[in-house]
PDB file of C-alpha atoms in Angstrom:
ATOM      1  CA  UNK A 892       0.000   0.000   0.000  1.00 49.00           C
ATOM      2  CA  UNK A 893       1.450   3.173  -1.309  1.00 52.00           C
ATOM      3  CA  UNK A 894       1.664   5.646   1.699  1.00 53.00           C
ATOM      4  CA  UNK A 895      -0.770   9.078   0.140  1.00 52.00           C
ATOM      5  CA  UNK A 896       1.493  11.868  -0.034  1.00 55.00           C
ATOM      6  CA  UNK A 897       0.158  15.336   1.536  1.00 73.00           C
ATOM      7  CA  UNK A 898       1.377  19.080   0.774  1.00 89.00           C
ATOM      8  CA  UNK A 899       2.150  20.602   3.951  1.00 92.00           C
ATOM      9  CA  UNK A 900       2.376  24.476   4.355  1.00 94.00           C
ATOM     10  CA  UNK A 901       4.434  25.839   7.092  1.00 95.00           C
ATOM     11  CA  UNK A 902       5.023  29.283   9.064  1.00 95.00           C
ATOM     12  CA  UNK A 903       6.571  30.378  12.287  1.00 96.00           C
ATOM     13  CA  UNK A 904       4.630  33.379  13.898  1.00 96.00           C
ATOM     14  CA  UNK A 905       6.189  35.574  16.731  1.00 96.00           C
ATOM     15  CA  UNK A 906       4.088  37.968  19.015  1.00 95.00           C
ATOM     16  CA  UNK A 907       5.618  39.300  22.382  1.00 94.00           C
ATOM     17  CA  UNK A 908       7.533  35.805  23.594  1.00 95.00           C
ATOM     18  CA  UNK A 909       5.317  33.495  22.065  1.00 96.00           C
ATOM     19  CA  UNK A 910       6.675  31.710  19.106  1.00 97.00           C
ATOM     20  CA  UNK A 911       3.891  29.164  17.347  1.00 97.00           C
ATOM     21  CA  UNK A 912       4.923  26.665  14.098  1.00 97.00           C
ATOM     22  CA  UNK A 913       1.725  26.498  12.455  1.00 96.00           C
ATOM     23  CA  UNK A 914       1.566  23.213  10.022  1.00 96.00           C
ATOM     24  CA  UNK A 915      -1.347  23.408   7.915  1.00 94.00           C
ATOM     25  CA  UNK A 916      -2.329  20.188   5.089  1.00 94.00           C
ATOM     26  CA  UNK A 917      -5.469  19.833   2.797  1.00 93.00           C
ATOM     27  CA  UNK A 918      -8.406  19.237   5.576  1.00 91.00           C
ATOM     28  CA  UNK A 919     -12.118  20.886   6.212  1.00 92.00           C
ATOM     29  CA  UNK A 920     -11.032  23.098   8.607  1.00 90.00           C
ATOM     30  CA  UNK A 921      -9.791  21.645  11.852  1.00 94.00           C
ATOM     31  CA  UNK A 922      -7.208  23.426  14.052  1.00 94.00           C
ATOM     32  CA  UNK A 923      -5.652  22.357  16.886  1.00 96.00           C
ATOM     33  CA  UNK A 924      -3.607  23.994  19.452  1.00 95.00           C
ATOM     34  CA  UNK A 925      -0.896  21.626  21.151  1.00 95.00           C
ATOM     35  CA  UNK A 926      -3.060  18.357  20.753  1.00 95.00           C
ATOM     36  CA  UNK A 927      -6.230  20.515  21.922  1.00 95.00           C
ATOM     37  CA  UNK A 928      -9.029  22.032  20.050  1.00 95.00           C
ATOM     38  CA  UNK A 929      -8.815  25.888  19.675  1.00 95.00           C
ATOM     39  CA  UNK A 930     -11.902  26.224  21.353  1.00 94.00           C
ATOM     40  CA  UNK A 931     -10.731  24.322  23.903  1.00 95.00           C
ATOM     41  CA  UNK A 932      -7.039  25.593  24.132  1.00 95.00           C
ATOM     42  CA  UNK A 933      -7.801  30.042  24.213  1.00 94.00           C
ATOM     43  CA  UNK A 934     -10.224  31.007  26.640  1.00 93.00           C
ATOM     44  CA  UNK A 935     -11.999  33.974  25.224  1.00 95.00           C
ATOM     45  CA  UNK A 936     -13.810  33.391  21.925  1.00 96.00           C
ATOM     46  CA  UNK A 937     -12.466  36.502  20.507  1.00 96.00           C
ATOM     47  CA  UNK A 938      -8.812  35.356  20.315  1.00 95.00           C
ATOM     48  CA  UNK A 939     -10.170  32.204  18.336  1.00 95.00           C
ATOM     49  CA  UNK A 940     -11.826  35.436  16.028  1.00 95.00           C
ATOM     50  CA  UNK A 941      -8.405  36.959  15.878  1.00 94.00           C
ATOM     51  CA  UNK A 942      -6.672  33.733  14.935  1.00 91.00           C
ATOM     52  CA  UNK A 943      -9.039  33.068  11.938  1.00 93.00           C
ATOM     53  CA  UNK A 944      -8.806  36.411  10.602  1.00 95.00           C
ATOM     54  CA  UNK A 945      -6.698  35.602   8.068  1.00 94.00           C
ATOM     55  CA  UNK A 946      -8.461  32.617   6.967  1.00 93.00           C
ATOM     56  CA  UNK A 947     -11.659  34.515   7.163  1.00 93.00           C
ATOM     57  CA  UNK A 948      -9.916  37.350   4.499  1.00 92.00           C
ATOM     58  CA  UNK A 949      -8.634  34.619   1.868  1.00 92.00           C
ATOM     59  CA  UNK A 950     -11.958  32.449   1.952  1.00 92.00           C
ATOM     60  CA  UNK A 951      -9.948  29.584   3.193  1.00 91.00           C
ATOM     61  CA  UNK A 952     -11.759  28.536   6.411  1.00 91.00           C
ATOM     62  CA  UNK A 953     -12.894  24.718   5.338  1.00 91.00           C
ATOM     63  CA  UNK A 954     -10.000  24.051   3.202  1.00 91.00           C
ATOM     64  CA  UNK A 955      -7.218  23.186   5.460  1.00 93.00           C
ATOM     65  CA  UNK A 956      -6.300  21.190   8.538  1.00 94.00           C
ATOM     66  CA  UNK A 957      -3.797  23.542  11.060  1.00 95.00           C
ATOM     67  CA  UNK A 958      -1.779  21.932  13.492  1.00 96.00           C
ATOM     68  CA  UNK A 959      -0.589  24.477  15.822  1.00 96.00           C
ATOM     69  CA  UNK A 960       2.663  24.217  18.298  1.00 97.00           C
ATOM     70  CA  UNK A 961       3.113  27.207  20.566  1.00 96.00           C
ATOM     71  CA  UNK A 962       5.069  28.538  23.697  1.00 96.00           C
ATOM     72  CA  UNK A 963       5.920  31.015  25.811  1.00 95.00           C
ATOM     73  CA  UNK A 964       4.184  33.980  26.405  1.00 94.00           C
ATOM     74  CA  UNK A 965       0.458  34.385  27.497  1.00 94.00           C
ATOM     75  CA  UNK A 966      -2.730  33.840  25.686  1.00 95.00           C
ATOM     76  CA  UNK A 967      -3.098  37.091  23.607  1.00 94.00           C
ATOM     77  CA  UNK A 968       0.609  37.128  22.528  1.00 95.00           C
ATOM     78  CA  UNK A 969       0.437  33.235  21.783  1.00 96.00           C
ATOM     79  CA  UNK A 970      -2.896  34.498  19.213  1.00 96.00           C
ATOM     80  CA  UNK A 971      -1.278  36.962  17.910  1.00 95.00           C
ATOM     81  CA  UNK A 972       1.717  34.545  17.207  1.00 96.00           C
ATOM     82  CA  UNK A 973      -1.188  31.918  15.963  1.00 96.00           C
ATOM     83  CA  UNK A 974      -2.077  34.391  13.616  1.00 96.00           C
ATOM     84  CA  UNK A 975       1.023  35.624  12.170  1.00 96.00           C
ATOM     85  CA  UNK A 976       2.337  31.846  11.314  1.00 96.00           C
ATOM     86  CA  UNK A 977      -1.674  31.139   9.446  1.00 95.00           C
ATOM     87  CA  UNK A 978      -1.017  33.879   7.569  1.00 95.00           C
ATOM     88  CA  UNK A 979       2.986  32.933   6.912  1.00 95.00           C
ATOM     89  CA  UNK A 980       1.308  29.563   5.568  1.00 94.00           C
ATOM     90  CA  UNK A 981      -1.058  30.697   3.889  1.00 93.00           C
ATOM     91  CA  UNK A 982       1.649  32.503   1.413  1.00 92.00           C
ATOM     92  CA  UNK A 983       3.787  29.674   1.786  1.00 91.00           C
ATOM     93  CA  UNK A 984       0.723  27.695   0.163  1.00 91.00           C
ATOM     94  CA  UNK A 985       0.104  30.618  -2.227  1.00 89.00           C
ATOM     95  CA  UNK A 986       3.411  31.261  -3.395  1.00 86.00           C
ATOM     96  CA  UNK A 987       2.975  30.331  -7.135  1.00 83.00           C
ATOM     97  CA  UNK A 988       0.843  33.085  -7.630  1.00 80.00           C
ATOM     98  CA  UNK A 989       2.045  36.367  -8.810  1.00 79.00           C
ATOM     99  CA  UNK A 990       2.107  39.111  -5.761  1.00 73.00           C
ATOM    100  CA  UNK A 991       0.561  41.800  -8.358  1.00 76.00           C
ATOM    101  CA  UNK A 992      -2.588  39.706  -9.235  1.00 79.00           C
ATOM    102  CA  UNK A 993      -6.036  40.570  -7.896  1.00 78.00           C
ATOM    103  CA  UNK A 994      -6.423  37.464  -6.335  1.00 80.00           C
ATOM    104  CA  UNK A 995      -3.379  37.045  -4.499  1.00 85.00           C
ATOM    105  CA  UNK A 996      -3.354  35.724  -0.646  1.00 89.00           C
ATOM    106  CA  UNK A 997      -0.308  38.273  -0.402  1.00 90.00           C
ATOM    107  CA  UNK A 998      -2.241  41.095  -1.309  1.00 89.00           C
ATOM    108  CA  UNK A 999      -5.378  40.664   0.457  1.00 89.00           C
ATOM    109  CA  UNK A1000      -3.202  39.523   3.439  1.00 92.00           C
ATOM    110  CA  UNK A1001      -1.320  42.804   3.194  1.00 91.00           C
ATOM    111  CA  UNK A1002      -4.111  45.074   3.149  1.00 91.00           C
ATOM    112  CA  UNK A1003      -5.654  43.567   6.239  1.00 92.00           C
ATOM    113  CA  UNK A1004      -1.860  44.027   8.052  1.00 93.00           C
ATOM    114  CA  UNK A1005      -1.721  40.640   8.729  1.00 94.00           C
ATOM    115  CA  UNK A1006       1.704  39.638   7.323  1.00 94.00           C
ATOM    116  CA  UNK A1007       3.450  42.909   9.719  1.00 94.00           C
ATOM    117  CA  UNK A1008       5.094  41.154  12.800  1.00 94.00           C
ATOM    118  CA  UNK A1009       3.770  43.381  15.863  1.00 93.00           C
ATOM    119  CA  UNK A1010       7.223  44.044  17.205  1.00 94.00           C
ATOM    120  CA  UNK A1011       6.367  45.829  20.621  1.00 94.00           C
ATOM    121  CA  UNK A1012       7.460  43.787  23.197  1.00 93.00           C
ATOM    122  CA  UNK A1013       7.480  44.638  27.090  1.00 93.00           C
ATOM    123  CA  UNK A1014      10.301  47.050  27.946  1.00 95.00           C
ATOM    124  CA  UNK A1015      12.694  46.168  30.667  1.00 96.00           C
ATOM    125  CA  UNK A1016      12.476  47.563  34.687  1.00 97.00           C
ATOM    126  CA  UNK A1017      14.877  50.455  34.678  1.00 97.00           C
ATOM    127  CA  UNK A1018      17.312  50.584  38.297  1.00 97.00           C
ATOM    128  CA  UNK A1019      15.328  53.040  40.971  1.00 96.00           C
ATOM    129  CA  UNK A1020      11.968  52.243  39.132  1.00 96.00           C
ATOM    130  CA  UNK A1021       9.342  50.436  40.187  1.00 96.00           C
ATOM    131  CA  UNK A1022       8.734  49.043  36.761  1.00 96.00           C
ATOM    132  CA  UNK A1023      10.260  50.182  33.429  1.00 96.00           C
ATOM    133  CA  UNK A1024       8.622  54.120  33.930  1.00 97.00           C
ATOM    134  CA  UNK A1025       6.786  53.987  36.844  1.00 97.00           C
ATOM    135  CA  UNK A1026       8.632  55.974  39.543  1.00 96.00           C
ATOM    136  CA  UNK A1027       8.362  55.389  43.333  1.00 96.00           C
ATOM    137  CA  UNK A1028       5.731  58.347  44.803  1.00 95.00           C
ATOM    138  CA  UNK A1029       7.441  61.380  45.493  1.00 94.00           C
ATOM    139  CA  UNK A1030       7.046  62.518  49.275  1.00 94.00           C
ATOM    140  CA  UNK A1031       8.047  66.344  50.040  1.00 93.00           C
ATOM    141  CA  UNK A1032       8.559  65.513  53.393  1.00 87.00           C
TER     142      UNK A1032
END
């Protein structure tokens, strides 16, 4: 028996200190988050909304199987990371088609701001601060 073959599309999303490798195959729409469903796995609905964004933009939200491995981080910067590696394989899957035509994941994709990496991270505790700007209350006397 011949083993059947599959195309796999792969992207590595960063948010914050998350980092997620998103491996997504032919399917009808299944994702899973480390061995869990993504239902399951974020517990606010609307950072399951913000994951699917990008599949929601290119009309691809019953067409693949994801299979999502993330860590660090908390639950909105491991979405955000989610997101960023959907989107990464959704090119990956779309690469044959010319950036400049009107159907295009890349285009669509860019438009929305979903291939940008969000780059703002926390910034460090500064020495005499309480936390990176937040000075200790000034007492006159």
């Amino acid at each position: 028996m011949a083993k059947e073959e599959k195309n796999i599309y792969t992207g590595t999303g960063r948010r914050k200190t998350s980092v997620a490798r998103v491996r997504m195959t032919a399917g009808n729409g299944k994702i899973t988050v480390n061995g869990r469903d993504v239902h399951e796995y974020f517990p606010y609905e609307t950072l399951v909304m913000d994951l699917m964004q990008p599949l929601d933009v290119t009309n691809t939200k019953d067409t693949f199987d994801i299979e999502v491995s993330v860590q660090g981080g908390g639950f909105s910067g491991q979405a955000g990371a989610v997101r960023l590696g959907i989107t990464r394989a959704l090119l990956d899957y779309d690469k044959t088609t010319p950036s400049d035509s009107e159907n295009s994941f890349r285009k669509a994709l860019k438009v929305e701001g979903f291939i940008t990496r969000d780059a703002r991270k926390k910034e460090r505790k500064k020495p005499g601060l309480k936390k990176a700007r937040r000075a200790p209350q000034f007492s006159k006397r």
